mmCIF file of C-alpha atoms in Angstrom:
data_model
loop_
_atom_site.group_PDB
_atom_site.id
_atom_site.type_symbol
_atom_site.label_atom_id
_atom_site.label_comp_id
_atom_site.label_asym_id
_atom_site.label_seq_id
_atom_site.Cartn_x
_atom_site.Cartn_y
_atom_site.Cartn_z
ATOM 1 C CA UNK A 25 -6.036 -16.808 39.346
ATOM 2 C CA UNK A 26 -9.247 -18.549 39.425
ATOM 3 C CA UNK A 27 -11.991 -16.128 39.811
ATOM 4 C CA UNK A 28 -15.683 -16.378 39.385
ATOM 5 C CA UNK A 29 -17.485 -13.511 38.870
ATOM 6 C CA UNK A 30 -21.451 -12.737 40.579
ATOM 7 C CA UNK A 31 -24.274 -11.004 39.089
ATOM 8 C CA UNK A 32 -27.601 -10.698 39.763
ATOM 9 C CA UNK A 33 -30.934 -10.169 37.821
ATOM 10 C CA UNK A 34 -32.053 -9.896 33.989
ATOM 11 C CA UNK A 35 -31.452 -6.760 33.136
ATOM 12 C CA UNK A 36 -29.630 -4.278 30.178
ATOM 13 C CA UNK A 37 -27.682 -1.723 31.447
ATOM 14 C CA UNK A 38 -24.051 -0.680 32.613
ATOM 15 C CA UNK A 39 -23.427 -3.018 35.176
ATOM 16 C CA UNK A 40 -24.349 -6.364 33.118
ATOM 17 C CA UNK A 41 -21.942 -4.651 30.099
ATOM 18 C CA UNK A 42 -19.378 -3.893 33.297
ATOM 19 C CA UNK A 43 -19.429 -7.700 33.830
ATOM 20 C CA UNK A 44 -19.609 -9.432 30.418
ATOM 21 C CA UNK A 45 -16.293 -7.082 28.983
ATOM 22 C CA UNK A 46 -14.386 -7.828 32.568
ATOM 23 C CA UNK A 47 -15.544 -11.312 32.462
ATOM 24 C CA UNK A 48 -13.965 -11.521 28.609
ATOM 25 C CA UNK A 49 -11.352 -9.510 29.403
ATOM 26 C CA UNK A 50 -9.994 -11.593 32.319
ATOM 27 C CA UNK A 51 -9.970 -14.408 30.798
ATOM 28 C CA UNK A 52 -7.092 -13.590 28.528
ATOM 29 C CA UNK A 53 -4.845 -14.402 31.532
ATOM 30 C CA UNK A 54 -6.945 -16.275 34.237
ATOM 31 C CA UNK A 55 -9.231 -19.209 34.733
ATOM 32 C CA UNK A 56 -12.510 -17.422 34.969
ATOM 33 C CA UNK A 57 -16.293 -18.507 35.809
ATOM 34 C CA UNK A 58 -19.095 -16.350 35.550
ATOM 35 C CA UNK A 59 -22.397 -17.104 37.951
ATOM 36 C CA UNK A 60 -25.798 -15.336 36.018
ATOM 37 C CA UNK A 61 -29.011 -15.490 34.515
ATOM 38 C CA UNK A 62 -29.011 -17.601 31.358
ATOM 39 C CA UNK A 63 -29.620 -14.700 29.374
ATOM 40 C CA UNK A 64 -25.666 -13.365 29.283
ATOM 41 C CA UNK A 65 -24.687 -17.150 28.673
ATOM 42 C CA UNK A 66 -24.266 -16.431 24.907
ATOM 43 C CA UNK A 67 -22.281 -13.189 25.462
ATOM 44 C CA UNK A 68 -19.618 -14.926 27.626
ATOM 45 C CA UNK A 69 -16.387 -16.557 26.580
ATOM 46 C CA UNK A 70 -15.947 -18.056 30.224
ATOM 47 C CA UNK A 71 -17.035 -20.693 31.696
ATOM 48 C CA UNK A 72 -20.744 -20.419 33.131
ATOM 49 C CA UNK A 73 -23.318 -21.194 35.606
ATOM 50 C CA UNK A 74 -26.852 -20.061 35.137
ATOM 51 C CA UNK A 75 -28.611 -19.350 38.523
ATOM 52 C CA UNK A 76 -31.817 -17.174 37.928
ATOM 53 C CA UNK A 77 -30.537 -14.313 40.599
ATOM 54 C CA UNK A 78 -33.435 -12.343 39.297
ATOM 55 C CA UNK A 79 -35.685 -13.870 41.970
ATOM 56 C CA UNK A 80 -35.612 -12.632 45.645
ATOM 57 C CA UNK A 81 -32.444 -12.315 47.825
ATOM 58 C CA UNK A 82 -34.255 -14.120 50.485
ATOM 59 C CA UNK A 83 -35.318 -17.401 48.151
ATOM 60 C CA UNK A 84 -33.344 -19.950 50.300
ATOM 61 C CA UNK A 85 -33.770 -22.271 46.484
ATOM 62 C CA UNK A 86 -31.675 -19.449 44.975
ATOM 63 C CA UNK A 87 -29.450 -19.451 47.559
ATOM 64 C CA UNK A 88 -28.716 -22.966 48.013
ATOM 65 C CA UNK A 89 -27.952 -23.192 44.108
ATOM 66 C CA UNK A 90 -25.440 -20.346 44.265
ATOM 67 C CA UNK A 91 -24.108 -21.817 47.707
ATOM 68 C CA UNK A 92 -23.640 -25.064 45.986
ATOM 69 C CA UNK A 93 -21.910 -23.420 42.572
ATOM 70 C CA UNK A 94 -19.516 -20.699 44.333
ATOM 71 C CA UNK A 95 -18.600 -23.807 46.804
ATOM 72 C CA UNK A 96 -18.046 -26.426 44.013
ATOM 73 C CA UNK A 97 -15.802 -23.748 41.960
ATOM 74 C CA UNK A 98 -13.292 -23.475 44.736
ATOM 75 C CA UNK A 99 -11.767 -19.826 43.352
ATOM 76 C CA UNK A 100 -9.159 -17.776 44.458
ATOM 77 C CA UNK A 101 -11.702 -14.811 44.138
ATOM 78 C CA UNK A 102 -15.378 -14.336 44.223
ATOM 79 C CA UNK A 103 -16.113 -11.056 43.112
ATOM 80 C CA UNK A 104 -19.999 -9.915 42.904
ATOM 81 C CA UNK A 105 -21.670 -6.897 41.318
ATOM 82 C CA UNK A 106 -24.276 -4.814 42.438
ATOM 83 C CA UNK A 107 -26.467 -4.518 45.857
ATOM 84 C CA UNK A 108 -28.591 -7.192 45.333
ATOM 85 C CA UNK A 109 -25.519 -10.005 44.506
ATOM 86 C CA UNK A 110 -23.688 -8.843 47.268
ATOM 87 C CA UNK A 111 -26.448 -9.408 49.606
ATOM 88 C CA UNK A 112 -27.038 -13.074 48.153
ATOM 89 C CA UNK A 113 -23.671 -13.382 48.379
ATOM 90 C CA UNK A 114 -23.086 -12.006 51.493
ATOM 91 C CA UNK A 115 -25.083 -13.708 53.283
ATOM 92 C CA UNK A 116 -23.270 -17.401 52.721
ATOM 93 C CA UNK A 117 -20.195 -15.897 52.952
ATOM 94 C CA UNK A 118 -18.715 -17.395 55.919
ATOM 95 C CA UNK A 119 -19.647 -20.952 54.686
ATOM 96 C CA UNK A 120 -16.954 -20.242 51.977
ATOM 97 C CA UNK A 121 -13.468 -20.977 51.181
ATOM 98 C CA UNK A 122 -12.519 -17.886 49.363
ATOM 99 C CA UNK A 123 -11.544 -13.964 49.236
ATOM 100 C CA UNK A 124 -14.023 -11.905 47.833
ATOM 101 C CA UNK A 125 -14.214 -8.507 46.376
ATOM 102 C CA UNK A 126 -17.906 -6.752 45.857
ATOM 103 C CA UNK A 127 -18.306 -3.701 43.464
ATOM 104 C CA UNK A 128 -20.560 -0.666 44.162
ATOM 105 C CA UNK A 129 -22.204 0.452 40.628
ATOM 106 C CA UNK A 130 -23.771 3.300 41.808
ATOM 107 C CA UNK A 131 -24.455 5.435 44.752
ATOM 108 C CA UNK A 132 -26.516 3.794 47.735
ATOM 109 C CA UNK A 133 -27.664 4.788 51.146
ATOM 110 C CA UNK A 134 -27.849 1.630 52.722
ATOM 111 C CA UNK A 135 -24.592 -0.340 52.044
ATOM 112 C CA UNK A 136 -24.053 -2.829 54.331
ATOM 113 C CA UNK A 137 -24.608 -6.235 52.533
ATOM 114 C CA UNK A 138 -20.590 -5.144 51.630
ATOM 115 C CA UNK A 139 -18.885 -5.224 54.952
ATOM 116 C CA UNK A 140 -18.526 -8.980 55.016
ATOM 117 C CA UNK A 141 -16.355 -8.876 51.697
ATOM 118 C CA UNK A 142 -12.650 -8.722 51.773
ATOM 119 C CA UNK A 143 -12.266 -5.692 49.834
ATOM 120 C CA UNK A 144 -15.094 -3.062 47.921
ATOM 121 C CA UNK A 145 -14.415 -1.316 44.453
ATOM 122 C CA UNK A 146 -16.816 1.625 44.012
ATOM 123 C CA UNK A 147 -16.696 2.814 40.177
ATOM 124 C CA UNK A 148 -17.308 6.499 41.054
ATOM 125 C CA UNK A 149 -16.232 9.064 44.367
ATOM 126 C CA UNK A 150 -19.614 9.512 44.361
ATOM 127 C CA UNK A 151 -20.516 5.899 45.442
ATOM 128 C CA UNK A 152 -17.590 5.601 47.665
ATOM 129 C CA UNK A 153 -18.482 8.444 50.129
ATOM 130 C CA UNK A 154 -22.024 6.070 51.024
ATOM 131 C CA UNK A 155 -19.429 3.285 51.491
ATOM 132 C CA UNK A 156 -17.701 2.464 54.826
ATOM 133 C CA UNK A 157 -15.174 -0.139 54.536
ATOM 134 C CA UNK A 158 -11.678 -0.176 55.647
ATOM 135 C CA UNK A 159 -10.602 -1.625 52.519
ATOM 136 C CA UNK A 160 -12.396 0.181 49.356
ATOM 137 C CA UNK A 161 -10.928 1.675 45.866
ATOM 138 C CA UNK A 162 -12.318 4.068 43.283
ATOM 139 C CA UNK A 163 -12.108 2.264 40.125
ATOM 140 C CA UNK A 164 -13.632 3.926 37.213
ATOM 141 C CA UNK A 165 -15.629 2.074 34.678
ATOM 142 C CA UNK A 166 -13.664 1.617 30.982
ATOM 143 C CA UNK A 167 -14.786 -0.204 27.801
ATOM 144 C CA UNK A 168 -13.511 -1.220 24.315
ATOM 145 C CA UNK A 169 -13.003 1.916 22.304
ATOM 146 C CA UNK A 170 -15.610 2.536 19.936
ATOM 147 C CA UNK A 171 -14.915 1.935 15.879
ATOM 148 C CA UNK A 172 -15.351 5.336 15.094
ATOM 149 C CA UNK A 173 -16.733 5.615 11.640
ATOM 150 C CA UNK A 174 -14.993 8.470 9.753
ATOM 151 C CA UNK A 175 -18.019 9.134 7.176
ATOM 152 C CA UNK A 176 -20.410 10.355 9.877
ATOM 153 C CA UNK A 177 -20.405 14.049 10.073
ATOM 154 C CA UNK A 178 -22.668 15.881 12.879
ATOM 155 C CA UNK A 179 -26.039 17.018 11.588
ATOM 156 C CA UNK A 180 -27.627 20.300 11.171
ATOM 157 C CA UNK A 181 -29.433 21.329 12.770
ATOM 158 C CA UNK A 182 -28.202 19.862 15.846
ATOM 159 C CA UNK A 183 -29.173 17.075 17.457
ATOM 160 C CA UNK A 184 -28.696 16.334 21.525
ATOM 161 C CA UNK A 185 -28.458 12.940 22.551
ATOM 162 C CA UNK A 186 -29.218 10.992 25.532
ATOM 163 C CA UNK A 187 -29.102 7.619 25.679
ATOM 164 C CA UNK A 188 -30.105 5.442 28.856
ATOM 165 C CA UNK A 189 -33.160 2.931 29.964
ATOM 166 C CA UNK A 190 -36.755 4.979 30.735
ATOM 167 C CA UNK A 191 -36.425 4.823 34.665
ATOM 168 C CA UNK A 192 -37.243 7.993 36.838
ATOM 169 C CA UNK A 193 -33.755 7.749 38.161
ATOM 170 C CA UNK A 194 -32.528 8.463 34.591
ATOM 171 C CA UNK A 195 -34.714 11.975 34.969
ATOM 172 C CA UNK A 196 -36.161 11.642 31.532
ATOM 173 C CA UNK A 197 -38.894 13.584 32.168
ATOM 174 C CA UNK A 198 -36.610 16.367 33.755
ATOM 175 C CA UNK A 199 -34.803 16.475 30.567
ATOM 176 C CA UNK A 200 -38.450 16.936 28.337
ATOM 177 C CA UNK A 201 -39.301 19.439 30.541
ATOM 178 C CA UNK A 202 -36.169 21.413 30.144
ATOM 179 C CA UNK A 203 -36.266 21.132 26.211
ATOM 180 C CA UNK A 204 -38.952 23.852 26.732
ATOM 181 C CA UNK A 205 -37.973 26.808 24.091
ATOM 182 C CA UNK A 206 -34.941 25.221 23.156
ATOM 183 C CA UNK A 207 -34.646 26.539 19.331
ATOM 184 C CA UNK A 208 -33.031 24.854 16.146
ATOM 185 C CA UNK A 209 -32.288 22.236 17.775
ATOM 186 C CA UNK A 210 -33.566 18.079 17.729
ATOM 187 C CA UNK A 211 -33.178 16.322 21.406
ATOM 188 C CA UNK A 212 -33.386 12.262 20.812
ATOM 189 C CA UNK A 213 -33.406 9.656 23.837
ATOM 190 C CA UNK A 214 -32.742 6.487 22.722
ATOM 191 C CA UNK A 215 -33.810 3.391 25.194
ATOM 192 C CA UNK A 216 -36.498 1.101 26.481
ATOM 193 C CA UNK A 217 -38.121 1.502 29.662
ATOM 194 C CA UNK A 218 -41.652 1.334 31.329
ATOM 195 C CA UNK A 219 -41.483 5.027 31.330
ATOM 196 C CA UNK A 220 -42.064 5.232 27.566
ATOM 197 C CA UNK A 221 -45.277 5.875 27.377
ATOM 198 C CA UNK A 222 -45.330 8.033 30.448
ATOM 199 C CA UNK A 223 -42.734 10.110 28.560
ATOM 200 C CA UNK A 224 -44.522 10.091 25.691
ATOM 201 C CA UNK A 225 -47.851 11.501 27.177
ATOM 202 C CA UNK A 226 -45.556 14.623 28.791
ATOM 203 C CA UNK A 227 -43.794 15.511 25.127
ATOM 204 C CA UNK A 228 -47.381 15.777 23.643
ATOM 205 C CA UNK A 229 -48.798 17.605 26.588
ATOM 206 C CA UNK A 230 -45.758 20.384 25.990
ATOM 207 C CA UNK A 231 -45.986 20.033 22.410
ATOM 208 C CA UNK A 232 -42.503 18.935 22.112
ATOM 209 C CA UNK A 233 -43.439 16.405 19.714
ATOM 210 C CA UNK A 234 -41.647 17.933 16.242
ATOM 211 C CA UNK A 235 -38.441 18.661 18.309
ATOM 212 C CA UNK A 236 -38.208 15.538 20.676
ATOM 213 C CA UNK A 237 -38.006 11.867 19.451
ATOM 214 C CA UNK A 238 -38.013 8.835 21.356
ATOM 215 C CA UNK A 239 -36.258 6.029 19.443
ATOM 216 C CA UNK A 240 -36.558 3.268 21.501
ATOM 217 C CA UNK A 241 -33.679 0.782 21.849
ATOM 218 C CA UNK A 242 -30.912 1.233 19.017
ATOM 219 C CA UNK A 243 -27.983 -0.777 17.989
ATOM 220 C CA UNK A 244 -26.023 1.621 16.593
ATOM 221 C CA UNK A 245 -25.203 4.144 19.659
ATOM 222 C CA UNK A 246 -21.990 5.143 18.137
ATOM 223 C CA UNK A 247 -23.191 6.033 15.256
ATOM 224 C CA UNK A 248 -26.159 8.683 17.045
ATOM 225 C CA UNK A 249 -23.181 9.728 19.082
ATOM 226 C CA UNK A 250 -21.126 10.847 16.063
ATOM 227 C CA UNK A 251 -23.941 12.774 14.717
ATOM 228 C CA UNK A 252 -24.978 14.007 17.478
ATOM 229 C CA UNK A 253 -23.729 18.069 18.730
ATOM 230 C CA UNK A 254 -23.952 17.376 22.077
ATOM 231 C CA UNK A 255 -24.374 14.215 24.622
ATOM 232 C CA UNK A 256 -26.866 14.696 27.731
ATOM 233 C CA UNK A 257 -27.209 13.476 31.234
ATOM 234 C CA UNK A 258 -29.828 14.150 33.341
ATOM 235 C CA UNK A 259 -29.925 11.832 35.800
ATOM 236 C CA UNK A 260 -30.313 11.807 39.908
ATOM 237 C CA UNK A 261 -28.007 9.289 40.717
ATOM 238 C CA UNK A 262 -25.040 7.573 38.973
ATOM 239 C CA UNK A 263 -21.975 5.767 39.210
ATOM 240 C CA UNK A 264 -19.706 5.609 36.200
ATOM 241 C CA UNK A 265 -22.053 5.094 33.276
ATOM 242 C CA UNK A 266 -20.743 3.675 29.784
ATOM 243 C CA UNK A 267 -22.679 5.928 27.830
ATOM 244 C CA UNK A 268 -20.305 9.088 29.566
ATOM 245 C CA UNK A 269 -17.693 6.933 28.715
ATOM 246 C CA UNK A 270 -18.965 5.926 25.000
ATOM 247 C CA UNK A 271 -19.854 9.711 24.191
ATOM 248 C CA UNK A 272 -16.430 11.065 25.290
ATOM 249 C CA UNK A 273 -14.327 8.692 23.306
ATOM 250 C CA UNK A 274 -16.844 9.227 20.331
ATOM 251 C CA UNK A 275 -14.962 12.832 21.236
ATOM 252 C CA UNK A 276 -18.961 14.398 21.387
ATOM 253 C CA UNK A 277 -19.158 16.899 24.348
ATOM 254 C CA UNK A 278 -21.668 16.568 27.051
ATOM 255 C CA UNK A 279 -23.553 18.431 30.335
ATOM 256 C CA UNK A 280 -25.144 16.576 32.904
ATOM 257 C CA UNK A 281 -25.795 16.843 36.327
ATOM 258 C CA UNK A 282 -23.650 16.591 38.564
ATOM 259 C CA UNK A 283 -23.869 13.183 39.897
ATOM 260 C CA UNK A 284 -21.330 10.192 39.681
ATOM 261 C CA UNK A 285 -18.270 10.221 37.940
ATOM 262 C CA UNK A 286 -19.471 12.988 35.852
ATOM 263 C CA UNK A 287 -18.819 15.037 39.294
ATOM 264 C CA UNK A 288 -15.280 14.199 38.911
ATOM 265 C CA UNK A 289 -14.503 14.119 34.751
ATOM 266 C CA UNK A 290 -16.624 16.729 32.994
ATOM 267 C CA UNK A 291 -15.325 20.882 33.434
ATOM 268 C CA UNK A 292 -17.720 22.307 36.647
ATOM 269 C CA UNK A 293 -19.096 24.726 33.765
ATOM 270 C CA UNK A 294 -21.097 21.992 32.083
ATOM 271 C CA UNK A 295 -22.533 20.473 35.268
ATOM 272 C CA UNK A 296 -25.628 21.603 36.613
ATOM 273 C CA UNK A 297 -27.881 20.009 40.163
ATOM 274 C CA UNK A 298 -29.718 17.446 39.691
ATOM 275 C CA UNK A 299 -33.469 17.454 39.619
ATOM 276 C CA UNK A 300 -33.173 21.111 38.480
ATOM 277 C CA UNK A 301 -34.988 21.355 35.095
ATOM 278 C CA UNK A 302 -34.741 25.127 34.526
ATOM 279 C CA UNK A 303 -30.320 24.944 35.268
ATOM 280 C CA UNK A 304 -30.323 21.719 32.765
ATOM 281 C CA UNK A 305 -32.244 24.105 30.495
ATOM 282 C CA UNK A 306 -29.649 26.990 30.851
ATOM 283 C CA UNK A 307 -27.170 24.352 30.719
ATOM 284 C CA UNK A 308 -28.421 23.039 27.401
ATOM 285 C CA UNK A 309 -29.035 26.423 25.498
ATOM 286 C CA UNK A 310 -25.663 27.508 27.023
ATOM 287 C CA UNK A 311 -24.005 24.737 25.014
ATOM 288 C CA UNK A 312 -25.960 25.079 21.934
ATOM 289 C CA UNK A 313 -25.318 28.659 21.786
ATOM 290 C CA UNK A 314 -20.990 28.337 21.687
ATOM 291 C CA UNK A 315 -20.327 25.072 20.130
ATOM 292 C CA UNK A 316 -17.473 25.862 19.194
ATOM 293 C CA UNK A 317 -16.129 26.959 22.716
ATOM 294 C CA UNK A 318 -17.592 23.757 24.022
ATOM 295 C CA UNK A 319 -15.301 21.651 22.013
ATOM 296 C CA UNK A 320 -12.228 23.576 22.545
ATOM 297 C CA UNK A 321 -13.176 22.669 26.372
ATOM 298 C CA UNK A 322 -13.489 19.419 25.808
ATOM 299 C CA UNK A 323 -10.413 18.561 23.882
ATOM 300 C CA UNK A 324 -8.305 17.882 27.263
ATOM 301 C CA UNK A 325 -11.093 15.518 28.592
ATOM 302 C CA UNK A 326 -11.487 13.267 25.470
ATOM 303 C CA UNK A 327 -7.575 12.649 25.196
ATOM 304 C CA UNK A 328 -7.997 11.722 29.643
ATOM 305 C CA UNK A 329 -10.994 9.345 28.273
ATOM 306 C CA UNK A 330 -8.801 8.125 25.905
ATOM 307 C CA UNK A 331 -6.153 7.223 28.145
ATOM 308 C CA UNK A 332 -8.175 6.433 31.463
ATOM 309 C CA UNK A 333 -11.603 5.440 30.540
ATOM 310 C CA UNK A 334 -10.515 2.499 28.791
ATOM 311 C CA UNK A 335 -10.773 -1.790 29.308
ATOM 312 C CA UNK A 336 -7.677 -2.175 29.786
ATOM 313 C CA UNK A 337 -6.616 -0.204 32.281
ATOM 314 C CA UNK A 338 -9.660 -0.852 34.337
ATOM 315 C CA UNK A 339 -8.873 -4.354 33.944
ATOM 316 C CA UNK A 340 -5.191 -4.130 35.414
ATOM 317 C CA UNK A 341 -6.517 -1.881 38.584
ATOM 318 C CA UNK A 342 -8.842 -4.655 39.062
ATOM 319 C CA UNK A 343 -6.485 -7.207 38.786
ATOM 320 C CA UNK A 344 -4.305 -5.127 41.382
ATOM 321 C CA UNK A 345 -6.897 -5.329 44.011
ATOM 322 C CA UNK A 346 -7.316 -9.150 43.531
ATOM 323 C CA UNK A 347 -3.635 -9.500 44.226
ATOM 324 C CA UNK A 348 -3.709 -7.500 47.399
ATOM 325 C CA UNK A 349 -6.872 -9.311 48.920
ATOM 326 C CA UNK A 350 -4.926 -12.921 47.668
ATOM 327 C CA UNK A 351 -1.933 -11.240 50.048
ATOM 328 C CA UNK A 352 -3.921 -10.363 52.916
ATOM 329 C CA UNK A 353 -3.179 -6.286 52.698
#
């Protein structure tokens, strides 16, 4: 197949990972062309266009470049990621040749910039139940397994880790807040955001500052996920995020709320509501207090991770739902 893939905007997170690994991925067996911000051009193997997507949806420049691209291309599939691509997208859709296939990252109130596209993947139940379309699919989010480095024991005391960028949707400051009289224990949150200093401001005003460290962006996540006791979500909204998917197949156990695919992978006992600070806290010291429980509960979700959660497979149910739009189901 010849399919070019659609991203918008400039920025680090799960969906532009989602989109470089598929992009590679593909490629193994199709002819494939990805449309982004210059940025991700060195991280591609593909073919590439670089169309600064970061600007408005409405910038009729922006959208006469991508018109002109996805039209010269000619693919069997044009498949776009996120709200803001699909609504570029979407809206010179009808002036071209080809099937198209949008994918939901993340749970959304208003979705209709997707009901022009042929079919919708949504990466979580979560995001699908916002959706209405008569042809969507859950498709969870998998990646490259992790090199797991066999030297790197957990450390002691324990450490929780959460790993994300410093947004409010990531509830950062939910998670500070319910580190209050957490004992023998170190919580670090590792990302870049413009929250930082915000966050920064509430650890000192709770006097968290000996227990909590913020370590800013980190190349070695698998590494902090091995040592780490415990992996932490706290935020409001989700779809399928890599770092669930990272910490489980670094086989380190994890609460969150219960938002996303976490909804749907992690044991109800180890989910708490979001935006609840004092039930993440009981969560939390719950955990802490019976490690050892908390991994025997876990064993049966990191061999699923292992099997589910994983590029490849993600890769063929994509690759499924390409077919079916290319034969008209």
């Amino acid at each position: 197949m010849k399919v070019t893939l659609v991203m918008a905007g400039d920025e680090e997170g799960g969906l532009e990972k989602h989109v470089v690994e598929l992009a590679n991925c593909l490629m193994k067996h199709h002819q494939v062309t990805v449309v982004a911000h210059e940025k991700y051009r060195s991280r591609l193997k593909t073919e590439f266009i670089a169309i600064d997507l970061s600007k408005s949806r409405r910038n009729i420049i922006v959208l006469f470049q991508l018109y002109r691209a996805l039209k010269a291309l000619q693919s069997d599939i044009v498949h776009v990621h996120g709200n803001k691509a699909a609504a570029m997208v979407g809206s010179i859709l009808k002036f071209l040749p080809t099937k198209s296939v949008a994918t939901l990252h993340s749970r959304k109130k208003n979705t209709k910039m997707f009901k022009g596209f042929d079919a919708v993947i949504a990466v979580s139940p979560n995001a699908a139940e916002t959706l209405e379309h008569p042809n969507k699919y859950i498709i969870l989010n998998g990646i490259e397994p992790p090199e797991l480095n066999s030297d790197i024991n957990k450390i002691t005391p324990p450490v929780v880790l959460a790993v994300g960028r410093l947004v409010p949707v990531k509830g950062f400051d939910l998670l500070i807040q319910a580190w209050q009289d957490i004992p023998n224990a170190q919580l670090w949150i590792v990302g870049e955001g413009f929250e930082k200093q915000k966050l920064a401001t509430l650890i000192n005003e709770l006097a968290l500052e000996k227990s909590i460290k913020l370590l800013g962006f980190r190349n070695d996540i698998t590494d902090l996920m091995q040592q780490a006791s415990l992996y932490v979500m706290s935020s409001h909204y989700e779809g399928c995020p890599y770092t669930m998917i990272e910490a489980l197949l670094c086989k380190t156990p994890m609460v969150s709320t219960a938002v996303g695919a976490m909804a749907q992978i992690l044991p109800k006992q180890y989910l708490c509501a979001e935006n609840d600070a004092n039930a993440l806290h009981h969560l939390i010291a719950y955990a802490l207090e019976n490690l050892k429980q908390v991994e025997r509960d876990f064993i049966p979700v990191f061999a699923d991770a292992e099997k589910n959660l994983v590029l490849d497979g993600m890769v063929n149910n994509i690759e499924m739902v390409y077919r079916e739009v290319l034969d008209g189901k």
